Tab-separated table of C-alpha atoms and ligand atoms in Angstrom:
chain	number	residue	atom	x	y	z
Z	14	MET	CA	0.000	0.000	0.000
Z	15	VAL	CA	1.309	3.444	-0.902
Z	16	ALA	CA	1.610	5.745	2.116
Z	17	LYS	CA	-0.865	8.590	2.163
Z	18	THR	CA	0.279	12.164	1.762
Z	19	ILE	CA	-0.125	13.931	5.094
Z	20	VAL	CA	-1.510	17.468	5.105
Z	21	VAL	CA	-1.497	19.393	8.372
Z	22	ALA	CA	-3.801	22.420	8.201
Z	23	ASN	CA	-2.291	24.892	10.658
Z	24	TRP	CA	-4.986	27.535	11.079
Z	25	LYS	CA	-2.794	29.546	13.458
Z	26	MET	CA	-4.863	32.272	15.220
Z	27	ASN	CA	-7.700	32.072	12.658
Z	28	PRO	CA	-10.625	32.422	12.072
Z	29	GLY	CA	-12.131	35.034	14.358
Z	30	SER	CA	-15.212	33.162	15.573
Z	31	PHE	CA	-16.463	29.642	16.159
Z	32	ARG	CA	-19.133	30.122	13.509
Z	33	GLU	CA	-16.483	30.759	10.870
Z	34	ALA	CA	-14.343	27.918	12.195
Z	35	LYS	CA	-17.238	25.498	11.816
Z	36	LYS	CA	-17.856	26.655	8.264
Z	37	LEU	CA	-14.181	26.302	7.350
Z	38	PHE	CA	-13.983	22.891	8.971
Z	39	ASP	CA	-17.079	21.610	7.174
Z	40	ALA	CA	-15.653	22.674	3.819
Z	41	GLU	CA	-12.250	21.139	4.552
Z	42	LYS	CA	-13.820	17.933	5.755
Z	43	LYS	CA	-15.682	17.644	2.428
Z	44	ALA	CA	-12.479	18.299	0.476
Z	45	ALA	CA	-10.643	15.700	2.577
Z	46	GLU	CA	-13.346	13.122	1.964
Z	47	LYS	CA	-13.040	13.656	-1.783
Z	48	ALA	CA	-9.262	13.512	-2.006
Z	49	ARG	CA	-7.859	10.022	-2.419
Z	50	GLY	CA	-4.527	9.147	-0.882
Z	51	VAL	CA	-4.475	12.212	1.355
Z	52	SER	CA	-4.701	12.215	5.112
Z	53	VAL	CA	-5.750	15.551	6.626
Z	54	ILE	CA	-4.937	16.758	10.120
Z	55	VAL	CA	-6.645	20.000	11.160
Z	56	ALA	CA	-4.959	22.150	13.817
Z	57	PRO	CA	-7.530	24.787	14.870
Z	58	PRO	CA	-7.041	27.264	17.700
Z	59	ALA	CA	-7.318	25.155	20.878
Z	60	ILE	CA	-10.507	26.897	21.994
Z	61	PHE	CA	-12.368	25.440	18.980
Z	62	LEU	CA	-10.953	21.953	19.289
Z	63	ARG	CA	-13.495	20.168	21.460
Z	64	GLU	CA	-16.579	21.453	19.717
Z	65	LEU	CA	-15.192	20.803	16.233
Z	66	SER	CA	-14.060	17.313	17.127
Z	67	GLN	CA	-17.396	16.545	18.773
Z	68	SER	CA	-19.226	17.602	15.649
Z	69	TYR	CA	-17.181	15.205	13.536
Z	70	ARG	CA	-17.634	11.468	13.500
Z	71	GLY	CA	-15.773	10.506	10.311
Z	72	SER	CA	-12.274	9.135	9.926
Z	73	LYS	CA	-10.806	11.239	7.110
Z	74	VAL	CA	-9.787	14.133	9.349
Z	75	ALA	CA	-7.755	13.988	12.545
Z	76	PHE	CA	-7.171	16.853	14.975
Z	77	ALA	CA	-4.006	18.481	16.198
Z	78	VAL	CA	-3.351	21.186	18.738
Z	79	GLN	CA	-0.947	23.944	17.714
Z	80	ASN	CA	0.900	23.927	21.031
Z	81	ALA	CA	0.485	22.533	24.531
Z	82	HIS	CA	2.381	22.368	27.801
Z	83	PHE	CA	4.371	19.237	28.604
Z	84	GLY	CA	3.378	19.275	32.310
Z	85	ALA	CA	0.516	17.213	33.704
Z	86	GLY	CA	-0.985	20.120	35.631
Z	87	GLY	CA	-0.120	22.836	38.103
Z	88	ALA	CA	0.502	26.536	38.369
Z	89	TYR	CA	0.939	27.470	34.695
Z	90	THR	CA	-1.434	30.368	34.110
Z	91	GLY	CA	-2.675	30.500	30.540
Z	92	GLU	CA	-1.280	27.128	29.525
Z	93	ILE	CA	-3.127	24.014	28.325
Z	94	SER	CA	-1.743	20.549	29.049
Z	95	LEU	CA	-1.259	17.882	26.428
Z	96	ALA	CA	-3.581	15.610	28.383
Z	97	GLN	CA	-6.326	18.274	28.251
Z	98	THR	CA	-5.957	18.540	24.477
Z	99	LYS	CA	-6.072	14.767	24.171
Z	100	ASP	CA	-9.284	14.819	26.190
Z	101	ALA	CA	-10.660	17.235	23.559
Z	102	ARG	CA	-9.687	14.611	20.915
Z	103	ALA	CA	-6.423	16.030	19.615
Z	104	ARG	CA	-4.277	13.126	18.427
Z	105	TYR	CA	-1.385	15.256	17.214
Z	106	VAL	CA	0.536	18.209	18.627
Z	107	ILE	CA	2.665	20.697	16.714
Z	108	VAL	CA	5.932	21.233	18.593
Z	109	GLY	CA	8.571	23.885	18.002
Z	110	HIS	CA	6.816	25.815	15.244
Z	111	ALA	CA	9.040	28.698	14.107
Z	112	GLU	CA	6.457	31.200	15.334
Z	113	ARG	CA	6.577	29.642	18.810
Z	114	ARG	CA	10.348	29.409	18.808
Z	115	ALA	CA	10.320	33.137	18.047
Z	116	GLU	CA	8.220	33.574	21.221
Z	117	GLY	CA	10.821	31.744	23.299
Z	118	GLU	CA	10.184	28.013	22.892
Z	119	THR	CA	13.584	26.373	23.310
Z	120	ASP	CA	15.014	23.131	21.953
Z	121	ASP	CA	14.742	21.760	25.456
Z	122	ASP	CA	11.020	22.620	25.576
Z	123	THR	CA	10.567	20.711	22.315
Z	124	ARG	CA	12.347	17.689	23.826
Z	125	LYS	CA	9.932	17.676	26.783
Z	126	LYS	CA	6.856	18.169	24.615
Z	127	VAL	CA	7.825	15.409	22.183
Z	128	ALA	CA	8.436	12.981	25.047
Z	129	ALA	CA	5.222	13.966	26.871
Z	130	ALA	CA	3.158	13.560	23.691
Z	131	LEU	CA	4.559	10.086	23.046
Z	132	ALA	CA	3.920	9.085	26.643
Z	133	LEU	CA	0.257	10.056	26.112
Z	134	LYS	CA	0.168	8.115	22.838
Z	135	MET	CA	-0.213	11.329	20.858
Z	136	THR	CA	1.839	12.035	17.736
Z	137	PRO	CA	4.274	14.947	17.982
Z	138	ILE	CA	4.816	17.004	14.822
Z	139	LEU	CA	8.272	18.418	15.484
Z	140	CYS	CA	9.139	21.487	13.389
Z	141	VAL	CA	12.741	22.346	12.625
Z	142	GLY	CA	14.366	24.896	10.351
Z	143	GLU	CA	16.718	27.836	10.291
Z	144	SER	CA	15.467	31.406	10.538
Z	145	SER	CA	17.600	32.818	7.735
Z	146	ARG	CA	20.124	31.731	5.134
Z	147	THR	CA	23.512	33.337	4.977
Z	148	GLY	CA	25.018	31.161	2.253
Z	149	GLY	CA	27.505	29.464	4.557
Z	150	GLY	CA	25.484	26.264	5.063
Z	151	GLU	CA	24.691	27.208	8.668
Z	152	GLN	CA	21.172	25.756	8.217
Z	153	PHE	CA	22.592	22.232	8.479
Z	154	ASN	CA	24.068	22.903	11.928
Z	155	VAL	CA	20.823	24.505	13.113
Z	156	VAL	CA	18.697	21.588	11.950
Z	157	ARG	CA	21.116	18.963	13.305
Z	158	GLU	CA	20.988	20.573	16.754
Z	159	GLN	CA	17.191	20.968	16.735
Z	160	LEU	CA	16.810	17.291	15.817
Z	161	ARG	CA	19.428	16.173	18.337
Z	162	VAL	CA	17.724	17.888	21.281
Z	163	GLY	CA	14.101	17.522	20.148
Z	164	LEU	CA	14.451	13.759	19.687
Z	165	ALA	CA	16.836	13.143	22.597
Z	166	ASP	CA	14.219	11.367	24.733
Z	167	VAL	CA	12.674	9.370	21.889
Z	168	ALA	CA	13.518	5.661	21.890
Z	169	ALA	CA	14.601	4.261	18.515
Z	170	SER	CA	11.496	2.060	18.569
Z	171	ALA	CA	9.247	5.156	18.869
Z	172	LEU	CA	10.725	7.082	15.920
Z	173	GLY	CA	7.976	5.897	13.607
Z	174	ARG	CA	5.451	7.693	15.832
Z	175	VAL	CA	7.008	11.120	15.236
Z	176	LEU	CA	6.447	13.447	12.289
Z	177	ILE	CA	9.155	15.956	11.431
Z	178	VAL	CA	8.512	19.158	9.501
Z	179	TYR	CA	11.277	21.066	7.822
Z	180	GLU	CA	9.982	24.609	7.817
Z	181	PRO	CA	12.595	27.336	7.449
Z	182	LEU	CA	11.308	30.611	8.867
Z	183	TRP	CA	12.207	32.538	5.719
Z	184	THR	CA	9.688	30.553	3.653
Z	185	ILE	CA	6.765	30.947	6.083
Z	186	GLY	CA	4.205	33.466	4.928
Z	187	ALA	CA	6.580	34.319	2.077
Z	188	LYS	CA	6.004	34.861	-1.628
Z	189	THR	CA	8.184	31.998	-2.777
Z	190	THR	CA	8.695	28.527	-1.464
Z	191	MET	CA	11.711	26.319	-1.224
Z	192	ASN	CA	13.222	24.637	-4.247
Z	193	PRO	CA	12.288	20.888	-4.177
Z	194	ARG	CA	15.870	19.825	-4.927
Z	195	GLU	CA	17.128	21.755	-1.933
Z	196	MET	CA	14.418	20.157	0.165
Z	197	HIS	CA	15.558	16.757	-1.073
Z	198	GLN	CA	19.105	17.536	-0.016
Z	199	MET	CA	17.875	18.651	3.406
Z	200	ALA	CA	15.756	15.488	3.787
Z	201	ILE	CA	18.812	13.315	3.113
Z	202	PHE	CA	20.765	15.312	5.682
Z	203	MET	CA	17.987	15.029	8.292
Z	204	ARG	CA	17.763	11.250	7.854
Z	205	LYS	CA	21.518	10.974	8.237
Z	206	CYS	CA	21.404	12.968	11.492
Z	207	VAL	CA	18.730	10.684	12.911
Z	208	VAL	CA	20.480	7.518	11.717
Z	209	ASP	CA	23.558	8.769	13.600
Z	210	SER	CA	21.559	9.360	16.791
Z	211	HIS	CA	18.912	6.612	16.660
Z	212	GLY	CA	20.178	3.971	14.250
Z	213	GLU	CA	18.769	2.590	11.010
Z	214	GLY	CA	15.149	3.550	11.822
Z	215	GLY	CA	16.187	7.109	10.959
Z	216	ARG	CA	16.129	6.154	7.279
Z	217	SER	CA	12.337	5.973	7.276
Z	218	LEU	CA	11.869	9.252	9.153
Z	219	LYS	CA	8.576	10.851	8.088
Z	220	ILE	CA	9.485	14.306	6.830
Z	221	LEU	CA	6.990	16.979	5.813
Z	222	TYR	CA	7.697	20.379	4.305
Z	223	GLY	CA	6.155	23.678	5.436
Z	224	GLY	CA	6.372	27.251	4.188
Z	225	SER	CA	4.107	28.882	1.579
Z	226	VAL	CA	2.711	25.587	0.306
Z	227	ASP	CA	-0.112	26.015	-2.200
Z	228	GLU	CA	-1.768	24.317	-5.164
Z	229	LYS	CA	0.932	25.631	-7.517
Z	230	ASN	CA	4.035	24.358	-5.755
Z	231	ALA	CA	2.839	21.265	-3.869
Z	232	GLY	CA	3.023	18.844	-6.815
Z	233	ALA	CA	6.689	19.505	-7.615
Z	234	MET	CA	7.634	19.328	-3.941
Z	235	LEU	CA	5.880	16.004	-3.577
Z	236	ARG	CA	7.568	14.559	-6.670
Z	237	ASP	CA	11.104	15.864	-6.131
Z	238	GLY	CA	11.377	17.012	-2.517
Z	239	ASP	CA	11.509	13.600	-0.814
Z	240	VAL	CA	8.682	14.580	1.551
Z	241	ARG	CA	5.641	12.709	2.847
Z	242	GLY	CA	3.413	15.737	3.075
Z	243	PHE	CA	2.968	19.329	4.170
Z	244	LEU	CA	2.301	21.738	6.987
Z	245	VAL	CA	0.076	24.406	5.485
Z	246	GLY	CA	-0.696	27.838	6.919
Z	247	ARG	CA	-2.390	30.429	4.697
Z	248	ALA	CA	-3.777	27.986	2.134
Z	249	SER	CA	-5.478	26.113	4.974
Z	250	VAL	CA	-7.667	28.985	6.156
Z	251	ASN	CA	-9.237	29.517	2.755
Z	252	ALA	CA	-11.612	26.643	1.999
Z	253	LEU	CA	-11.395	27.114	-1.772
Z	254	GLU	CA	-7.608	27.173	-1.833
Z	255	PHE	CA	-7.417	24.222	0.495
Z	256	GLY	CA	-9.682	22.196	-1.788
Z	257	LYS	CA	-7.496	23.050	-4.786
Z	258	LEU	CA	-4.372	22.133	-2.844
Z	259	LEU	CA	-5.748	18.677	-2.038
Z	260	GLU	CA	-6.684	18.176	-5.693
Z	261	ALA	CA	-3.170	19.178	-6.787
Z	262	ILE	CA	-1.685	16.708	-4.320
Z	263	GLU	CA	-3.976	13.958	-5.528
Z	264	ARG	CA	-2.857	14.584	-9.122
Z	265	ALA	CA	0.823	14.551	-8.181
Z	266	GLN	CA	0.772	11.222	-6.354
G	307	PGA	P1	2.343	29.417	5.397
G	307	PGA	O1	2.577	28.933	6.897
G	307	PGA	O2	1.825	28.221	4.628
G	307	PGA	O3	1.361	30.516	5.494
G	307	PGA	O4	3.677	29.865	4.892
G	307	PGA	C1	3.101	27.683	7.165
G	307	PGA	C2	3.194	27.472	8.651
G	307	PGA	O5	3.778	28.308	9.329
G	307	PGA	O6	2.671	26.491	9.199
């Protein structure tokens, strides 16, 4: 069986009301049901999670939370625990997104979140990527270190339960996306890093790409980028664009 292409719809801090969120979700659910060979994971703002997941009884869409705290409970004003998000039916958690790293999330935080998610039988979606490119190849050191720390508490036998996203900050919300050949090169490098740290299982690391993915560039990235899917921001909060993106992915498979 050919593995399905994974599409994570990262809605970020959108839309502005539950009514709009429900409308967007219903449209995306329909698009997901139509698209063959695509597995859709919707990451709404956490406040919409429980009600959206309760309204949905199908199997084509899974839910993710965009961030959660690794602790089980306690004095963490404003935080939500992973267990609470699991209780609201999130099966996945995005960890270390560039926008959260910019707000202070450290590599060590990502390590704790990845381990806590696995302990709860949730799937961590660990994001890595450099914030800028200087031309000196520094991105490889950045990514190696983010993978080293983020996966430090993951047993080799649990690697298959982790998704990794390569999402360089300079391609997020940008006009252009990454060249698929460069992505391919980065994917080879990332697998090598994880083979070095975790053994042969690193070869089958599930790598997604994120950063300005849309219906125009997704096909080429899927064919030549050595990726299993995408983390999608802007194109995931527009139902029409999201539908077209899934169609483009279906054609490219
Ligand atoms: P973008 O965002 O698709 O709008 O570039 C991607 C992301 O940050 O998840």
